[in-house]
């Protein structure tokens, strides 16, 4: 008989391979959980260590475990706890980690020797079939080793598996206490590694949550939970109902006794569509995903900057001096900031407000104004074979849009859009064009939306120049039996000047709109953030890790400088 033994060997090999893969898969899954939930994992491990120490104390007091071994076990777990200071980063050559490994071996050997020696008072004999309750069973011994000797070291081992890839550019070197750049994985970091890890974890988690304007509910509640865990008082402010029926709300947080502070630090939690998932490219050290730049990069850097300043005993930041405001709807109508501005939560006497938007790590001295309008054209429908019997709304709209292009280029006599040396020319963007019902029907209805970026003047002045430029076209339309109407969206605003008086920053102007003009009050206004607006709304929105790090340091500087006023 030789076939059956071969089958037995084959089964043994396959079974061993399956068991090995199962264990490896389990460890990989656990490391993934640690990677995804590092804050929760650290808290769980800390509580686990103290629970084991309490259990060890009870075993000594109640079950008369040896005092010397109990003290050794509790002291070992205190050493294990020190590895959590940079969790989940565990460096193999760290003396603390090496000591932890040695203590695991010592604990295993001494407790194994203890349990292998029967108590002197027992009536133990090799063939005694009666149970002597002074001698622990195999299950009790195995459970003790599993919980009190191996559990915490095993958890640290899992963390070691996760630590290498938990976040971009984390490395494993010990951070310098004064936050100077350090070498890790070939990169020089500007932040201490524990701060960097917490910061990039925050950034990753909020980018992973889809929060297109109108659907900010989930990221809002995640942020509320995070801020509360870090010691902030938090209040939410209702801003209506979103498209999916969930409540939309702003998040106001303050670390001190009062929500009414000298300085307000603000950004927005909504993004433009479509949602793009979080990813990290090791080749260019960049984080990709919708909102990674606009404006969750600013948001994460602002929160980290405030938390770091509050935790720094040498930093002159009073918890009662600063508050955080994160609003919805910035990408659409600014309804989040306008709701806050008109509410009792706005004290109207901030000394300064620090807004977060992608500015390439530069201070913004001002941005263009903004307004928008829709042109509605009504004609007369007819069969396309007899176009003279109708009035084509599409043809009229084409003439109107062509006239607007000429106005922007300065080719319309008697009408001129405002301009300025600081902001350049006012620009128009024809965003959408709709018209007609079918290819063989003279269009009865047509419309177009137009966005205007004001380099000077006011929305009223732009409206006047637009209608002046279109007056001849409208006159011809009305004579032909057509109709043109303008629908102006929101109030709009002219160019917005901001403060740029902090030394060490380059100052620029930008052409996009922000929430800055919607916040009422007589306060200094600073606009700053990491990342570039040129990729912010694109399919390749991305931000460099180093730019994020620099933003934390710059926000700290801006906060302290603003509070000096």
XYZ file of C-alpha atoms in Angstrom:
565
model
C 0.000 0.000 0.000
C 1.723 3.131 -1.188
C -0.967 5.353 -2.793
C -2.801 6.111 0.439
C 0.352 7.363 2.222
C 0.968 9.710 -0.719
C -2.568 10.976 -0.413
C -1.944 11.495 3.295
C 1.247 13.473 2.673
C -0.470 15.544 -0.029
C -3.374 16.305 2.299
C -0.944 17.289 5.056
C 0.912 19.672 2.712
C -2.300 21.228 1.418
C -3.724 21.554 4.928
C -0.548 23.200 6.210
C -0.539 25.573 3.224
C -4.186 26.461 3.758
C -3.598 27.111 7.465
C -0.586 29.287 6.667
C -2.532 31.325 4.116
C -5.456 31.676 6.520
C -3.187 33.018 9.261
C -1.417 35.347 6.808
C -4.754 36.629 5.486
C -5.988 37.220 9.013
C -2.865 39.169 9.938
C -3.123 41.190 6.731
C -6.759 42.008 7.459
C -5.901 43.064 11.001
C -3.111 45.314 9.731
C -5.580 46.835 7.240
C -7.967 47.575 10.098
C -5.177 49.269 12.032
C -4.250 51.245 8.923
C -7.819 52.429 8.392
C -8.655 53.153 12.039
C -5.401 54.207 13.681
C -6.981 56.593 16.198
C -9.461 53.974 17.398
C -6.815 51.231 17.371
C -4.483 53.284 19.564
C -7.243 53.919 22.098
C -8.208 50.245 22.102
C -4.598 49.131 22.642
C -4.093 51.612 25.467
C -7.192 50.412 27.274
C -6.194 46.805 26.625
C -2.819 47.366 28.311
C -4.377 48.873 31.409
C -6.991 46.115 31.501
C -4.240 43.467 31.488
C -2.450 45.293 34.302
C -5.639 45.402 36.374
C -6.197 41.688 35.694
C -2.635 40.932 36.783
C -3.196 42.865 40.004
C -6.390 40.931 40.728
C -4.617 37.623 40.105
C -2.020 38.582 42.704
C -4.538 39.812 45.264
C -7.178 37.084 44.863
C -5.404 34.036 43.428
C -2.054 34.574 45.193
C 0.029 34.828 42.029
C 3.717 35.482 42.836
C 4.358 39.156 43.571
C 7.692 39.364 41.717
C 6.288 37.921 38.484
C 3.166 40.071 38.744
C 5.274 43.222 39.114
C 7.402 42.140 36.144
C 4.298 41.609 34.005
C 2.783 44.991 34.890
C 6.109 46.773 34.348
C 6.450 45.046 30.960
C 3.052 46.330 29.892
C 4.055 49.846 30.882
C 7.015 49.453 28.531
C 4.699 48.136 25.804
C 2.551 51.246 26.271
C 5.517 53.483 25.462
C 5.559 52.020 21.938
C 2.204 53.700 21.340
C 3.676 57.194 21.428
C 4.234 57.068 17.642
C 1.587 54.464 16.882
C 1.234 52.794 14.416
C 4.879 53.520 13.547
C 7.055 50.896 15.208
C 10.755 50.955 14.392
C 12.566 47.612 14.506
C 15.799 49.196 15.758
C 14.112 51.333 18.405
C 15.635 50.398 21.818
C 12.162 50.527 23.340
C 10.857 47.982 20.803
C 13.897 45.747 21.341
C 13.358 45.910 25.111
C 9.715 45.000 24.577
C 10.725 41.918 22.591
C 13.146 40.857 25.329
C 10.477 41.318 27.996
C 8.054 39.136 26.031
C 10.596 36.305 26.011
C 11.409 36.747 29.695
C 7.731 36.806 30.666
C 7.014 33.738 28.576
C 9.908 31.775 30.100
C 9.262 32.743 33.735
C 5.498 32.196 33.611
C 5.959 28.888 31.780
C 8.383 27.770 34.503
C 5.937 28.930 37.163
C 2.993 26.960 35.750
C 5.121 23.860 35.079
C 5.949 23.604 38.811
C 3.004 22.384 40.944
C 2.246 24.331 44.124
C 4.031 22.807 47.137
C 0.771 22.419 49.070
C -0.958 20.335 46.374
C -1.453 16.604 46.581
C -0.367 16.230 42.990
C 0.591 12.781 41.721
C 1.150 11.813 38.091
C -1.797 9.422 38.072
C -4.146 11.282 40.362
C -7.525 11.467 38.553
C -9.208 13.828 40.992
C -9.162 17.609 40.310
C -6.936 19.645 42.630
C -8.223 23.228 42.330
C -4.869 24.633 43.429
C -3.495 23.439 40.097
C -4.748 25.461 37.069
C -6.107 23.570 34.089
C -4.581 23.670 30.624
C -7.422 25.958 29.473
C -6.742 28.396 32.320
C -2.995 28.425 31.637
C -3.497 28.879 27.889
C -5.986 31.685 28.513
C -3.565 33.426 30.868
C -0.763 33.282 28.326
C -3.076 34.465 25.575
C -4.411 37.470 27.503
C -1.618 38.475 29.867
C 1.563 37.466 28.037
C 0.951 37.418 24.286
C -2.049 39.658 23.503
C -0.452 43.120 23.654
C 2.865 42.073 22.000
C 0.847 40.441 19.213
C -1.103 43.680 18.710
C 2.183 45.599 18.455
C 3.373 43.047 15.899
C 0.266 43.707 13.799
C 0.973 47.448 14.090
C 4.483 46.804 12.809
C 2.940 45.223 9.702
C 0.681 48.251 9.166
C 3.147 50.974 10.029
C 5.214 50.797 6.860
C 2.302 51.648 4.555
C -0.241 53.263 6.807
C 0.074 56.700 5.232
C 2.180 58.460 2.627
C 5.761 59.367 3.531
C 5.583 58.189 7.105
C 8.937 56.447 7.388
C 10.152 55.296 10.774
C 12.792 57.653 12.122
C 12.395 59.330 15.464
C 11.014 62.863 15.108
C 12.963 65.797 16.386
C 11.208 67.595 19.252
C 11.481 71.021 17.644
C 9.707 69.967 14.414
C 12.749 70.463 12.222
C 12.788 68.545 8.910
C 13.867 64.947 9.442
C 14.885 62.183 7.088
C 12.512 59.298 6.497
C 12.097 57.199 3.360
C 14.235 59.721 1.514
C 11.954 62.623 2.442
C 12.601 65.554 4.761
C 9.526 66.137 6.864
C 8.569 69.493 8.321
C 6.374 68.067 11.087
C 7.131 65.599 13.885
C 6.081 62.145 12.734
C 3.288 61.696 15.311
C 1.782 65.025 14.251
C 2.279 64.205 10.572
C 0.623 60.830 10.975
C -2.396 62.271 12.792
C -2.649 65.058 10.209
C -2.511 62.772 7.178
C -4.975 60.396 8.821
C -7.423 63.268 9.269
C -6.912 64.392 5.674
C -7.372 60.874 4.337
C -10.551 60.182 6.283
C -12.361 63.345 5.184
C -11.268 62.986 1.543
C -12.574 59.410 1.534
C -16.058 60.658 2.453
C -18.000 61.964 -0.552
C -19.345 65.437 0.241
C -20.525 67.016 -3.003
C -22.465 70.232 -2.306
C -25.846 69.281 -0.865
C -24.550 65.968 0.468
C -22.214 67.089 3.260
C -24.057 65.169 6.018
C -21.619 62.261 6.537
C -18.397 64.251 6.493
C -19.995 66.817 8.801
C -20.815 64.252 11.482
C -17.399 62.598 11.107
C -15.792 65.968 11.712
C -18.016 66.639 14.736
C -16.902 63.343 16.286
C -13.226 64.021 15.561
C -13.295 67.505 17.064
C -15.071 66.282 20.210
C -12.495 63.505 20.629
C -9.791 66.179 20.551
C -11.347 68.253 23.311
C -13.377 70.825 21.367
C -16.828 72.059 22.219
C -18.925 71.613 19.075
C -22.189 73.126 17.860
C -23.924 72.398 14.573
C -26.025 74.937 12.681
C -28.858 73.836 10.412
C -28.568 75.046 6.796
C -31.602 73.256 5.388
C -32.124 69.860 3.791
C -29.901 68.298 1.148
C -30.849 66.474 -2.037
C -30.985 63.102 -0.267
C -33.178 64.378 2.571
C -30.395 64.645 5.142
C -29.903 67.804 7.167
C -27.129 70.107 6.005
C -25.244 71.895 8.749
C -22.246 74.048 9.562
C -19.783 72.945 12.262
C -18.591 75.484 14.854
C -15.957 74.308 17.354
C -14.039 76.038 20.121
C -11.487 74.690 22.638
C -12.096 77.254 25.395
C -15.025 78.452 27.474
C -16.692 80.679 24.878
C -17.631 80.235 21.237
C -17.156 83.988 20.690
C -13.424 84.354 20.133
C -10.940 86.893 18.805
C -9.933 84.752 15.825
C -12.077 82.564 13.570
C -10.444 79.900 11.387
C -12.719 78.705 8.584
C -12.989 76.542 5.474
C -15.687 74.492 3.733
C -16.553 70.785 3.745
C -18.365 70.541 0.397
C -16.763 69.708 -2.950
C -17.641 69.924 -6.617
C -18.790 66.794 -8.480
C -17.937 64.123 -9.395
C -16.557 62.156 -6.452
C -12.989 60.913 -6.966
C -11.629 58.297 -4.497
C -8.620 58.849 -2.258
C -5.286 57.498 -3.485
C -1.586 58.114 -2.947
C 1.096 58.041 -5.639
C 4.504 57.146 -4.220
C 6.233 58.322 -7.407
C 5.388 61.996 -6.967
C 4.491 61.930 -3.245
C 1.022 63.297 -3.984
C -2.421 62.554 -2.590
C -5.235 62.326 -5.138
C -8.980 62.566 -4.651
C -11.888 64.988 -4.796
C -11.439 67.608 -2.117
C -7.797 66.699 -1.450
C -7.021 70.272 -2.539
C -10.321 72.159 -2.419
C -10.667 72.464 0.419
C -10.107 69.461 2.693
C -6.373 70.054 2.536
C -6.907 73.474 4.123
C -9.427 72.103 6.611
C -7.135 69.313 7.856
C -4.173 71.693 8.092
C -6.203 74.255 10.050
C -7.433 71.690 12.583
C -3.946 70.222 13.003
C -2.387 73.669 13.410
C -4.805 74.648 16.189
C -4.498 71.304 18.008
C -0.692 71.453 17.814
C -0.565 75.009 19.157
C -2.880 74.128 22.030
C -0.753 71.081 22.889
C 2.477 73.093 22.840
C 3.125 74.463 26.318
C 5.535 77.044 24.919
C 3.038 78.384 22.358
C 1.220 81.545 23.481
C -2.216 80.361 22.285
C -5.091 80.898 24.692
C -7.913 78.350 24.084
C -10.409 81.205 24.455
C -8.848 83.115 21.544
C -9.624 80.802 18.617
C -12.603 78.970 17.150
C -13.142 76.842 14.037
C -15.956 77.121 11.505
C -16.502 74.636 8.686
C -19.394 75.437 6.377
C -21.426 73.774 3.642
C -22.347 75.082 0.217
C -19.289 77.169 -0.627
C -19.033 75.635 -4.084
C -22.595 76.586 -5.011
C -24.309 79.577 -3.451
C -22.348 80.189 -0.254
C -25.483 79.408 1.749
C -23.498 77.883 4.619
C -21.448 81.005 5.339
C -24.375 83.334 4.662
C -26.497 81.387 7.156
C -23.758 81.687 9.778
C -23.190 85.355 9.002
C -26.850 86.258 9.533
C -27.199 84.218 12.737
C -26.552 84.921 16.419
C -23.459 82.700 16.219
C -21.667 85.514 14.393
C -20.495 88.017 17.037
C -19.612 90.573 14.303
C -16.498 91.556 16.228
C -13.809 89.043 15.290
C -10.447 90.735 15.182
C -9.468 88.488 12.251
C -10.804 85.587 10.201
C -8.482 83.086 8.510
C -10.104 81.458 5.469
C -8.817 78.263 3.871
C -8.726 77.799 0.091
C -6.039 76.505 -2.319
C -3.615 79.409 -2.772
C -0.356 77.507 -3.437
C 0.793 78.223 0.148
C 0.674 81.984 -0.446
C -1.345 84.782 1.103
C -4.019 86.310 -1.081
C -4.338 90.069 -1.164
C -7.692 89.896 -2.932
C -9.841 88.066 -5.434
C -12.194 89.037 -8.228
C -15.868 89.584 -7.622
C -18.534 87.230 -8.865
C -22.014 87.310 -10.294
C -24.075 85.129 -12.594
C -27.124 85.401 -14.772
C -29.271 83.303 -17.061
C -30.593 84.516 -20.428
C -34.049 83.214 -21.370
C -35.151 83.550 -24.995
C -38.680 82.890 -26.244
C -39.351 82.590 -29.983
C -42.098 80.959 -32.040
C -42.156 77.281 -33.013
C -42.647 76.228 -36.652
C -41.819 73.395 -39.049
C -38.165 73.506 -40.051
C -39.207 73.367 -43.705
C -40.909 76.731 -43.271
C -38.586 78.641 -40.906
C -40.005 82.032 -41.944
C -43.254 81.099 -40.174
C -41.462 80.970 -36.804
C -38.899 82.809 -34.716
C -35.877 80.694 -33.746
C -34.957 81.128 -30.086
C -31.668 79.348 -30.816
C -30.695 81.878 -33.491
C -31.479 84.723 -31.127
C -29.439 83.146 -28.320
C -26.455 82.689 -30.649
C -26.549 86.416 -31.490
C -26.770 87.341 -27.793
C -23.844 85.113 -26.817
C -21.787 86.413 -29.722
C -22.482 89.967 -28.552
C -21.362 89.044 -25.007
C -18.088 87.645 -26.376
C -17.520 90.930 -28.220
C -18.276 92.841 -25.029
C -15.669 90.852 -23.096
C -13.111 91.551 -25.827
C -13.884 95.291 -25.807
C -15.379 95.325 -29.308
C -18.778 96.868 -28.423
C -19.038 100.629 -28.783
C -20.736 102.438 -25.911
C -20.385 99.538 -23.444
C -17.369 98.435 -21.416
C -16.902 95.941 -18.591
C -15.035 97.278 -15.528
C -11.325 96.534 -15.089
C -8.542 97.398 -12.635
C -4.752 97.316 -12.434
C -4.874 94.910 -9.491
C -7.240 92.310 -10.946
C -6.994 92.882 -14.703
C -10.053 92.456 -16.949
C -13.555 91.309 -16.080
C -14.192 87.960 -17.749
C -17.328 86.133 -18.888
C -17.859 82.402 -19.097
C -20.727 80.904 -21.097
C -21.365 77.880 -18.932
C -24.445 76.150 -20.342
C -26.517 76.448 -23.502
C -29.901 74.760 -23.990
C -32.453 75.193 -26.727
C -34.978 73.621 -29.057
C -37.061 70.460 -29.025
C -36.005 68.602 -32.193
C -33.895 68.978 -35.294
C -36.933 69.539 -37.543
C -38.588 72.147 -35.302
C -37.828 75.860 -35.151
C -36.799 76.358 -31.498
C -39.339 78.089 -29.320
C -37.266 78.186 -26.113
C -33.547 78.614 -25.406
C -31.457 79.668 -22.448
C -27.853 80.035 -21.315
C -26.060 80.590 -18.023
C -23.198 83.062 -17.811
C -20.679 83.531 -14.985
C -18.875 86.842 -14.560
C -15.615 87.460 -12.665
C -15.458 91.141 -11.795
C -12.100 92.901 -11.891
C -13.694 96.167 -10.803
C -16.964 97.886 -10.181
C -20.093 96.221 -8.839
C -22.601 93.631 -10.069
C -25.009 96.475 -10.803
C -22.459 98.143 -13.098
C -21.834 94.870 -14.955
C -25.577 94.320 -15.344
C -25.941 97.821 -16.780
C -23.121 97.312 -19.322
C -24.424 93.881 -20.369
C -27.918 95.154 -21.025
C -26.533 98.225 -22.785
C -24.460 96.011 -25.095
C -27.431 93.737 -25.857
C -29.995 96.521 -26.350
C -29.773 96.538 -30.211
C -30.153 92.753 -30.374
C -33.109 92.768 -27.994
C -34.781 95.527 -29.972
C -34.571 93.464 -33.189
C -35.872 90.381 -31.365
C -38.902 92.181 -30.032
C -39.703 93.546 -33.487
C -39.631 89.997 -34.826
C -42.027 88.776 -32.118
C -39.477 87.236 -29.780
C -38.694 87.912 -26.141
C -35.469 88.104 -24.053
C -35.383 87.987 -20.249
C -32.522 88.103 -17.734
C -32.473 86.162 -14.468
C -29.756 87.350 -12.084
C -28.655 84.715 -9.519
C -27.975 85.879 -5.963
C -26.720 89.331 -5.159
C -23.156 88.879 -6.380
C -20.264 91.029 -5.195
C -17.422 93.133 -6.511
C -13.675 92.540 -6.050
C -12.725 91.511 -2.501
C -9.585 92.999 -0.966
C -7.871 91.096 1.847
C -5.012 91.537 4.271
C -1.502 90.511 3.326
C 0.545 92.045 6.144
C 2.247 88.975 7.635
C 5.965 88.814 6.884
C 7.413 85.740 5.216
C 4.571 85.138 2.755
C 4.317 85.795 -0.963
C 1.161 87.734 -1.860
C -0.984 87.040 -4.912
C -4.428 87.788 -6.325
C -6.803 85.076 -7.509
C -9.746 85.002 -9.893
C -12.045 82.551 -8.138
C -14.729 83.285 -5.569
C -14.764 82.348 -1.875
C -16.885 82.661 1.247
C -14.889 85.716 2.339
C -17.403 88.380 1.171
C -20.372 86.544 2.720
C -19.142 86.919 6.318
C -20.336 90.205 7.806
C -18.251 92.113 10.317
C -15.375 94.531 10.657
C -12.422 92.157 10.801
C -9.099 91.509 9.105
C -9.420 88.885 6.384
C -6.687 86.392 5.529
C -6.940 83.824 2.740
C -4.393 80.992 2.592
C -4.196 77.285 1.828
C -2.167 74.473 0.274
C -2.586 73.220 -3.288
C -3.358 74.824 -6.618
C -6.734 75.970 -7.920
C -5.594 74.880 -11.397
C -6.158 71.205 -10.469
C -8.814 71.726 -7.789
C -11.915 70.999 -9.871
C -10.262 68.679 -12.383
C -10.179 64.906 -12.812
C -6.584 64.876 -11.525
C -7.046 66.895 -8.330
C -3.958 66.224 -6.214
C -1.750 67.778 -3.560
C 1.850 67.198 -2.481
C 2.409 65.939 1.057
C 5.086 68.564 1.622
C 2.659 71.362 0.696
C 0.247 70.005 3.295
C 2.985 69.965 5.934
C 4.002 73.528 5.071
C 0.390 74.621 5.423
C 0.249 73.424 9.042
C 3.317 75.486 9.934
C 2.028 78.503 8.002
C -1.407 78.336 9.624
C 0.283 78.270 13.026
C 2.249 81.389 12.113
C -0.814 83.172 10.732
C -2.871 82.331 13.820
C -0.258 83.668 16.209
C 0.381 86.784 14.104
C -3.329 87.536 13.756
C -3.779 87.347 17.525
C -1.023 89.901 18.079
C -3.194 92.647 16.631
